[in-house]
PDB file of C-alpha atoms in Angstrom:
ATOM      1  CA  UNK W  94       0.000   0.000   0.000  1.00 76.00           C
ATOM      2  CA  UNK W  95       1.248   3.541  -1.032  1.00 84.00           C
ATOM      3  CA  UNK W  96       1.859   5.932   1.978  1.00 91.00           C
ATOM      4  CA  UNK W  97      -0.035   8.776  -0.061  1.00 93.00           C
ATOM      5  CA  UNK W  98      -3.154   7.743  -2.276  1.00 93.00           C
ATOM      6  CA  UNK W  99      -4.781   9.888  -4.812  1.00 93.00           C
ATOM      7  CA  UNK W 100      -7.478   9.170  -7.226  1.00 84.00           C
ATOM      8  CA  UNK W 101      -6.087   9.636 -10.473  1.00 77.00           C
ATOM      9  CA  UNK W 102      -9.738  10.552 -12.341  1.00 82.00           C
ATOM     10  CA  UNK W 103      -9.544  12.069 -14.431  1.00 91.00           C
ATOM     11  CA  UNK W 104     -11.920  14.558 -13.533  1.00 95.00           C
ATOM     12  CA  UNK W 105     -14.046  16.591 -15.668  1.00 96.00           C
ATOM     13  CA  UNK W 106     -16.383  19.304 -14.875  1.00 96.00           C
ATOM     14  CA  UNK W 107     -17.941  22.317 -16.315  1.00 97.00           C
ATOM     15  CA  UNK W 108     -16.554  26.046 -16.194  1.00 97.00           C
ATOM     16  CA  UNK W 109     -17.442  27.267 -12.560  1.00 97.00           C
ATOM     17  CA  UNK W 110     -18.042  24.526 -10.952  1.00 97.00           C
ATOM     18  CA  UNK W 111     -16.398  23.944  -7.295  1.00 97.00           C
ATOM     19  CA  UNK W 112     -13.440  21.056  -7.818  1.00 97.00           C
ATOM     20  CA  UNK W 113     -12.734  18.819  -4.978  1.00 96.00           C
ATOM     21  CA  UNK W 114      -9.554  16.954  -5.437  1.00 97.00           C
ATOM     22  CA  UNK W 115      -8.429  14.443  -2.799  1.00 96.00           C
ATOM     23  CA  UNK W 116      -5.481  12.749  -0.573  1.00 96.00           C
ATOM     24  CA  UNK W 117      -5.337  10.205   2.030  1.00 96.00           C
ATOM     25  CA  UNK W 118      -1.841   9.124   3.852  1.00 96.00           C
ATOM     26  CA  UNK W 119      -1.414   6.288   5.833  1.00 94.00           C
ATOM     27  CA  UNK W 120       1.708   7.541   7.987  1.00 92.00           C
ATOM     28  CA  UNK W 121       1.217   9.943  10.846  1.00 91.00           C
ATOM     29  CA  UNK W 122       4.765  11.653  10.486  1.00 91.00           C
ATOM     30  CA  UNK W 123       3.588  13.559   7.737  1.00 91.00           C
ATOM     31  CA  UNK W 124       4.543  16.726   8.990  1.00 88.00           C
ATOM     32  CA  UNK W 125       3.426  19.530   5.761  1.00 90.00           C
ATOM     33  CA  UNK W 126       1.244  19.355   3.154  1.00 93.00           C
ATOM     34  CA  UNK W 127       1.319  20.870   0.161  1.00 93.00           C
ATOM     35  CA  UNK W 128      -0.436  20.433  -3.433  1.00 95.00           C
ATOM     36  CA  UNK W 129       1.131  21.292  -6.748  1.00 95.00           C
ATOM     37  CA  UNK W 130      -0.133  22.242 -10.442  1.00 97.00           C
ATOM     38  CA  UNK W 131       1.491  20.485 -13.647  1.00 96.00           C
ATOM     39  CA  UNK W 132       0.428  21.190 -17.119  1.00 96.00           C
ATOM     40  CA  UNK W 133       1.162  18.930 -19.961  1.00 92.00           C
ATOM     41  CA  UNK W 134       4.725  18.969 -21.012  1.00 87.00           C
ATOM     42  CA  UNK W 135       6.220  21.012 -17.950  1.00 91.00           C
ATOM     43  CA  UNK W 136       7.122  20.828 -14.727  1.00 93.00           C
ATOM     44  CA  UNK W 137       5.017  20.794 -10.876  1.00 94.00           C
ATOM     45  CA  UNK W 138       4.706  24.000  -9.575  1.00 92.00           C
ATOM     46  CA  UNK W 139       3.406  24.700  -5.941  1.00 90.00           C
ATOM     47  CA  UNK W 140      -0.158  26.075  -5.496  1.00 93.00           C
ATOM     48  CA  UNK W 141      -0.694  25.420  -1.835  1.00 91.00           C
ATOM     49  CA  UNK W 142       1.556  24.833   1.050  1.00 89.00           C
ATOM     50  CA  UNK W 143       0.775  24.164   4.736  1.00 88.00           C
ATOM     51  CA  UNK W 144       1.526  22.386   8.120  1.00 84.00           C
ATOM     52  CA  UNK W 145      -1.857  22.652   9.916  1.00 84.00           C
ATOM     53  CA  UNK W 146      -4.969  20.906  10.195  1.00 88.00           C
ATOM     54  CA  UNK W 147      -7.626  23.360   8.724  1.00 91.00           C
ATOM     55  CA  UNK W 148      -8.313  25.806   6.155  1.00 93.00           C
ATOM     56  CA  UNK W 149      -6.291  27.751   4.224  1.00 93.00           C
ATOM     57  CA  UNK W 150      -7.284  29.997   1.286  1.00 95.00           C
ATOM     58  CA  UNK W 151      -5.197  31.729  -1.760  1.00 94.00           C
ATOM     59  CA  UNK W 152      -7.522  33.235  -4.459  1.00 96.00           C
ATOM     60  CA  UNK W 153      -9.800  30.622  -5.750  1.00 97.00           C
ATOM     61  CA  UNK W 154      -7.494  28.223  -3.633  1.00 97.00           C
ATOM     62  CA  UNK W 155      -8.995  26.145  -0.382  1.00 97.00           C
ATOM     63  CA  UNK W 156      -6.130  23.606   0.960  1.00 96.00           C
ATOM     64  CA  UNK W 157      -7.619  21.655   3.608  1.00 96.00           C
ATOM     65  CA  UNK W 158      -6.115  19.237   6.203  1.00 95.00           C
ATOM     66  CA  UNK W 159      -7.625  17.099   8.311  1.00 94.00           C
ATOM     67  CA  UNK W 160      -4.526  15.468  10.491  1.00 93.00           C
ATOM     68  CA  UNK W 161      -7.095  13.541  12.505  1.00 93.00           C
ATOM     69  CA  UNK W 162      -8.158  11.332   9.641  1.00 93.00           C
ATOM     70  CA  UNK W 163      -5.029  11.985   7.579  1.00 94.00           C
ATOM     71  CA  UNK W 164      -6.600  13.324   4.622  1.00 94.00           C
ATOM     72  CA  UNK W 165      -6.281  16.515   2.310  1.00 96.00           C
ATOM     73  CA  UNK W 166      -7.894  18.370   0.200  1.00 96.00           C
ATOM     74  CA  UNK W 167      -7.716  21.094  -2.736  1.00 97.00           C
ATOM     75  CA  UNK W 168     -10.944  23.388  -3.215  1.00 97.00           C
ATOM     76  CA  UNK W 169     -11.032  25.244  -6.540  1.00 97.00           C
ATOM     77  CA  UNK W 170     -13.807  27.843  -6.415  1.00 97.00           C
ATOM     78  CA  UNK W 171     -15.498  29.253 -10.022  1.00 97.00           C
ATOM     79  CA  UNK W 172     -12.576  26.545 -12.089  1.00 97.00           C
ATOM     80  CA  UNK W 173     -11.520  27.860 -15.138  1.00 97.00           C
ATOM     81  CA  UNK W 174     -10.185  26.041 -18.214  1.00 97.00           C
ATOM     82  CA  UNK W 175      -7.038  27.509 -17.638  1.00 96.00           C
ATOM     83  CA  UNK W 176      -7.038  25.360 -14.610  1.00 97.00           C
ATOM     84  CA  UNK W 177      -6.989  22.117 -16.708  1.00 97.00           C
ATOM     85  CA  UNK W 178      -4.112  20.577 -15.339  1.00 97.00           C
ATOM     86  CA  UNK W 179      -2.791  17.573 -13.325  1.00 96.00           C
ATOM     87  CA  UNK W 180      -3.030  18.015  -9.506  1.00 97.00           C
ATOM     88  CA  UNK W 181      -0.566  16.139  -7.226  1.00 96.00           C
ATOM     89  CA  UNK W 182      -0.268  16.057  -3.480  1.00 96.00           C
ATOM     90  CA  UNK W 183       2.725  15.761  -1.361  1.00 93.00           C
ATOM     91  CA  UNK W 184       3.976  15.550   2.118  1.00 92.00           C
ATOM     92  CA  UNK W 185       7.138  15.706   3.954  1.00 88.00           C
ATOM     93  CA  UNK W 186       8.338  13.724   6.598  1.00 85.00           C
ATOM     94  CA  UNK W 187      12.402  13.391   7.958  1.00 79.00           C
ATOM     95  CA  UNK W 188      12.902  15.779   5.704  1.00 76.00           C
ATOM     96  CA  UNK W 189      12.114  13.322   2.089  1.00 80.00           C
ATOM     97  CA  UNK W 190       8.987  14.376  -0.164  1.00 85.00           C
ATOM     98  CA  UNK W 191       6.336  12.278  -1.416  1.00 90.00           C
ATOM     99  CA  UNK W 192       4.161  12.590  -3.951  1.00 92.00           C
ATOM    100  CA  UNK W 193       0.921  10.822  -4.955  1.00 93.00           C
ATOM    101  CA  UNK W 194       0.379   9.863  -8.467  1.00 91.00           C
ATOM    102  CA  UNK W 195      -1.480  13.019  -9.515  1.00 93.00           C
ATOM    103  CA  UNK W 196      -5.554  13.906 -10.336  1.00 95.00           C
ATOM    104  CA  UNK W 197      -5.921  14.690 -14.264  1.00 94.00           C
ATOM    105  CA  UNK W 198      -8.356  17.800 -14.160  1.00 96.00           C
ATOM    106  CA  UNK W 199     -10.189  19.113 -17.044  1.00 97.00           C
ATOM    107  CA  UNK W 200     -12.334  22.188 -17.206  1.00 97.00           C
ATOM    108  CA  UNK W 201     -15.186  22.074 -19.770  1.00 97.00           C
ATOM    109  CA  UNK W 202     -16.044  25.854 -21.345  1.00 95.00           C
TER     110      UNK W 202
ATOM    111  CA  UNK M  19      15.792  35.326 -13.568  1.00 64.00           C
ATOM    112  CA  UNK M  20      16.101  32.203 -15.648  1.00 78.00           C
ATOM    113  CA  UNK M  21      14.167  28.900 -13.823  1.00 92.00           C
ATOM    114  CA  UNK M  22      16.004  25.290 -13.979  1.00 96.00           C
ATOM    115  CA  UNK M  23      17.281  24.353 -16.981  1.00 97.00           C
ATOM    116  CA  UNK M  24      17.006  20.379 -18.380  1.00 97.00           C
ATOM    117  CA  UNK M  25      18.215  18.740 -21.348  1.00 97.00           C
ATOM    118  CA  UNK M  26      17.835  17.101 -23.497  1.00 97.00           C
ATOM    119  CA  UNK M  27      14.158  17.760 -23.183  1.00 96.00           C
ATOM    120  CA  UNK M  28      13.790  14.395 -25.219  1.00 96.00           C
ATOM    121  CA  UNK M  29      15.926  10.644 -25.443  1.00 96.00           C
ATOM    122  CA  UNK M  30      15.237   8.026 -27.313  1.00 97.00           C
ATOM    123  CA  UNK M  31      17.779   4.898 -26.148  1.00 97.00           C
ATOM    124  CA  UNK M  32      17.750   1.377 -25.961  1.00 97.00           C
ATOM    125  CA  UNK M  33      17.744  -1.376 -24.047  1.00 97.00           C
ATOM    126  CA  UNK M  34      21.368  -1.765 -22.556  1.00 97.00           C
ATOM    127  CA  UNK M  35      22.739   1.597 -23.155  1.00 98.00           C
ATOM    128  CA  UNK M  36      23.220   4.153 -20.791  1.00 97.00           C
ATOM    129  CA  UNK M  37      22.016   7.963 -20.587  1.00 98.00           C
ATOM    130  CA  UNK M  38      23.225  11.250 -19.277  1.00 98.00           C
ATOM    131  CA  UNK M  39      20.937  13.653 -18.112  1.00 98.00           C
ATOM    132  CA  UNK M  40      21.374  17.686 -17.182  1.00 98.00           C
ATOM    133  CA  UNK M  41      20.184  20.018 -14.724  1.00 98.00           C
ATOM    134  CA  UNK M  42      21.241  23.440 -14.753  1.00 97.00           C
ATOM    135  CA  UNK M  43      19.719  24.493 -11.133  1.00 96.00           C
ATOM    136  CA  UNK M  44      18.069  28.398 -10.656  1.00 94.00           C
ATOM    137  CA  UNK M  45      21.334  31.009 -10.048  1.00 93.00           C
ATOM    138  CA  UNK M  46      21.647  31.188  -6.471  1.00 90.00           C
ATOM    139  CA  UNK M  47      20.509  27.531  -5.405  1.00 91.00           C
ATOM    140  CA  UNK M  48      22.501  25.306  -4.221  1.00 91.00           C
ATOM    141  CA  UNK M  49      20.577  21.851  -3.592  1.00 92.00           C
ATOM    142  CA  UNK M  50      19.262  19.803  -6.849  1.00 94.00           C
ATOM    143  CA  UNK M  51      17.125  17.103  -6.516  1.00 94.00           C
ATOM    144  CA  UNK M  52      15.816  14.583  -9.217  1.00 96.00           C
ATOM    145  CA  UNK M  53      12.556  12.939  -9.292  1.00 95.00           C
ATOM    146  CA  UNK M  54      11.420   9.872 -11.787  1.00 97.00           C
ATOM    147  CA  UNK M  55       7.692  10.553 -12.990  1.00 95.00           C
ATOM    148  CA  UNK M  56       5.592   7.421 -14.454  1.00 92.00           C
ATOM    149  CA  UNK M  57       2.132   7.456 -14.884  1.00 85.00           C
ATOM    150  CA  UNK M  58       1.439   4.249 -12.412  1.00 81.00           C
ATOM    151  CA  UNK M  59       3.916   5.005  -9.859  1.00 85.00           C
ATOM    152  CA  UNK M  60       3.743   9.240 -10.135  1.00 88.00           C
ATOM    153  CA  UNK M  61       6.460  11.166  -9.014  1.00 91.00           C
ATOM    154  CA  UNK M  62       9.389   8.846  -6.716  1.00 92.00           C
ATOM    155  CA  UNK M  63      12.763  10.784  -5.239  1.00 91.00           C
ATOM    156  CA  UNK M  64      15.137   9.788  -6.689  1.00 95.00           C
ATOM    157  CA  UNK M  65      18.405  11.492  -5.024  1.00 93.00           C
ATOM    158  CA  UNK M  66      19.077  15.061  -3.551  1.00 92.00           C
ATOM    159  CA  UNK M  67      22.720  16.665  -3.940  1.00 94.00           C
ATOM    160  CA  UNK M  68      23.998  20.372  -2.337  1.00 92.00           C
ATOM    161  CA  UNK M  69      27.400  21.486  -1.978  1.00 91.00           C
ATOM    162  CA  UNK M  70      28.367  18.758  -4.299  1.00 94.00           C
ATOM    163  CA  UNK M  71      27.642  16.251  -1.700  1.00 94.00           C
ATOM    164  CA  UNK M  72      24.662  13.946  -1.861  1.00 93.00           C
ATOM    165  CA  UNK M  73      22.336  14.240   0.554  1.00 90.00           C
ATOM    166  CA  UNK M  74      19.542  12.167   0.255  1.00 87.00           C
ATOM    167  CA  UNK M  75      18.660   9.125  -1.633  1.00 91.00           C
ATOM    168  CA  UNK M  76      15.184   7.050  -2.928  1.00 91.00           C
ATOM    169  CA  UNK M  77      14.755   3.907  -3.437  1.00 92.00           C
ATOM    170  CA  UNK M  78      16.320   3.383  -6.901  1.00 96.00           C
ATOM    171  CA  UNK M  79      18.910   0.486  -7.916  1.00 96.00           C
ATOM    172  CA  UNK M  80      22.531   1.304  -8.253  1.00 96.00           C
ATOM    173  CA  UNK M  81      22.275   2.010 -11.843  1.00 97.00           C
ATOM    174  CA  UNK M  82      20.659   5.374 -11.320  1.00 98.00           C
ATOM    175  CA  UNK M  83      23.511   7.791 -10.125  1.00 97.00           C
ATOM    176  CA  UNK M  84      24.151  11.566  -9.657  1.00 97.00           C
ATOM    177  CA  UNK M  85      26.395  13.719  -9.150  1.00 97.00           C
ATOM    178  CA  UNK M  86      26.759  17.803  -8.453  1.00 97.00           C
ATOM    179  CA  UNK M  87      29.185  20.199  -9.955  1.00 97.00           C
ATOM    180  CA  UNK M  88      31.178  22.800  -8.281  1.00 95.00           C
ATOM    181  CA  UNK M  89      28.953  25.362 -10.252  1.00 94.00           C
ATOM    182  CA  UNK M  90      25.466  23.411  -8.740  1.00 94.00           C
ATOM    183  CA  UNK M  91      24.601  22.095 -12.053  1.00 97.00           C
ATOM    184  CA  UNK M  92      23.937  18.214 -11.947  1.00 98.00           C
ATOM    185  CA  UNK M  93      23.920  15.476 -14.273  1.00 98.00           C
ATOM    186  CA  UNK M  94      21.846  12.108 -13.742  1.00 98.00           C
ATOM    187  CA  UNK M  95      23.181   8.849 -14.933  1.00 98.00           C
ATOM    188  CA  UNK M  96      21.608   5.483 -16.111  1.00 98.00           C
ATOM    189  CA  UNK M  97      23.252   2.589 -17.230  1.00 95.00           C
ATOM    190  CA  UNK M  98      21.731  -0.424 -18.258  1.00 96.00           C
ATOM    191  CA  UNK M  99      18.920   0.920 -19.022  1.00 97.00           C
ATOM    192  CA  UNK M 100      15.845  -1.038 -19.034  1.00 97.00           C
ATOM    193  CA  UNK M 101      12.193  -0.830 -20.714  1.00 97.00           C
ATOM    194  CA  UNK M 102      10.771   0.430 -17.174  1.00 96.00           C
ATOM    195  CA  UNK M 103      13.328   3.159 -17.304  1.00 97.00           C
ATOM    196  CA  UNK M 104      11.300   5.066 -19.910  1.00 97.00           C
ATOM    197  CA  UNK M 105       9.756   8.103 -17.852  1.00 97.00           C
ATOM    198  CA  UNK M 106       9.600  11.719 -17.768  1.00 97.00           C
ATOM    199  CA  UNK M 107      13.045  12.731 -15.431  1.00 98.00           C
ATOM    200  CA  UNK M 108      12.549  15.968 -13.515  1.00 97.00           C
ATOM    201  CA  UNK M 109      14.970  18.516 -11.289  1.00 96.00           C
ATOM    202  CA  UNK M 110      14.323  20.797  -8.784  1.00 94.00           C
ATOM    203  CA  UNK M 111      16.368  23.081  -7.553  1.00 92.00           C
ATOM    204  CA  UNK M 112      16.213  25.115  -4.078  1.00 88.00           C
ATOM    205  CA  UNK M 113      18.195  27.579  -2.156  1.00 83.00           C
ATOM    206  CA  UNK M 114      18.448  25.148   1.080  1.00 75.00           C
ATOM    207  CA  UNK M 115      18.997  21.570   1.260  1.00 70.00           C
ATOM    208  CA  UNK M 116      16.408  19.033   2.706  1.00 64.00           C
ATOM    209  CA  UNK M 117      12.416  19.373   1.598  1.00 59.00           C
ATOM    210  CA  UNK M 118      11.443  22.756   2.425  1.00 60.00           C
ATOM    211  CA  UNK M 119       9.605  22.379  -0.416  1.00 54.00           C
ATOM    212  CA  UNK M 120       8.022  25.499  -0.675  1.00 58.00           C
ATOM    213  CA  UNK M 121      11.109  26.934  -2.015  1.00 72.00           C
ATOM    214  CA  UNK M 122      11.167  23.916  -4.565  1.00 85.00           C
ATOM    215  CA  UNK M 123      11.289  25.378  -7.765  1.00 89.00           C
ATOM    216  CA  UNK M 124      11.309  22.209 -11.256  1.00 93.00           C
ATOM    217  CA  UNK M 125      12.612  22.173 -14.531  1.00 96.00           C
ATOM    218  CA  UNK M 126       9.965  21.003 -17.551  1.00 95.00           C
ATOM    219  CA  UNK M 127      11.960  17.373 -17.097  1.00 97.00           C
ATOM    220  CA  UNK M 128      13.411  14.906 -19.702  1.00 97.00           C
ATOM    221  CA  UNK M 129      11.294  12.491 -21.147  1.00 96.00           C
ATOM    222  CA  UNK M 130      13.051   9.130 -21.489  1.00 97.00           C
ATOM    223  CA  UNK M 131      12.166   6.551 -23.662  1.00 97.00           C
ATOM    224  CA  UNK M 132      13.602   3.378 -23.872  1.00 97.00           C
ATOM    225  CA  UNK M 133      12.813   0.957 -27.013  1.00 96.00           C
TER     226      UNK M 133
END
């Protein structure tokens, strides 16, 4: 079993809709939490980062943690097709990063 | 400022042959780390270098290997390269070493494929 799972969708929804993407971790030394953005043919780049269990907002942003039931969230209010994009998860614990295997999002206009 | 730097952005190699990859890191930062990315198994660590000295290390057989330049650049090695091998290769670079990874910053990768 993988210490971080993520459904891998894909996911499709229509322009505006709220997106819920999804992470559950199995080991309680996960320490921060962050989720990153990767378009086809390029590199993650970080979206959210945090170390806390609860909310926290950038933009059209919601990262949620819930440490008690090891799971995390990303919230994307009013989605955009520019937001079409693979979604991955990751934690940190002694200091190593993992990842989990990435939600493939797609905005419909 | 220029971001992190990879090439060749594409390889094409076969079985038994071995591969040199390239990471030119952001100016400034000083730790490099390489990550494999398949679509079943996502992204794995691979290794971590900084000051020329390797840090950290994944789970990955002996035939994947690193190293770090004087300058930070780094180049990742694979010999014997086998079919499973094919994958998209990616660097990050950061100012510190160890995953503070909100000051993880990753090139557009190399995208291996072994035939």
């Amino acid at each position: 079993q993988k210490e971080v799972e993520q459904d891998p969708g894909p996911l499709s929804v229509p322009e505006g809709a709220i997106v819920s993407l999804n992470c559950t971790y199995s080991n309680s030394a996960f320490q921060y939490f962050m989720w990153y953005r990767q378009y086809s043919r390029k590199g993650p780049e970080l979206l959210m980062y945090t170390y806390s269990s609860g909310n926290k907002e950038d933009g059209r942003f919601t990262a949620q943690v819930d440490k008690s039931s090891k799971y995390i969230s990303l919230f994307i209010r009013d989605s955009q097709p520019s937001d079409s994009a693979t979604y991955l998860c990751a934690m940190i614990k002694n200091e190593k990063l993992t990842f989990g295997t990435g939600t493939r999002l797609t905005i419909i206009p | 400022k220029a971001g992190v730097t990879q090439t060749p952005r594409y390889l094409i190699k076969t079985r038994g042959q071995q591969v040199t990859l390239s990471c030119s890191p952001i100016s400034g930062h000083r730790s490099v780390s390489w990550y494999q990315q398949t679509p079943g198994q996502g992204l794995q660590f691979l290794f971590e270098y900084f000051s020329e000295t390797q840090r950290n290390k994944g789970n990955f057989p002996g035939r994947f290997s690193g190293r770090q330049f004087s300058n930070s650049r780094s180049e990742m090695n694979v010999s014997t390269l086998e079919l499973g091998d094919s994958a998209l290769y990616l660097c990050a670079s950061s100012l510190v070493s160890g995953a503070g990874s909100e000051k993880l910053f990753f090139g557009s990768g190399t995208q291996l494929s072994v035939l």
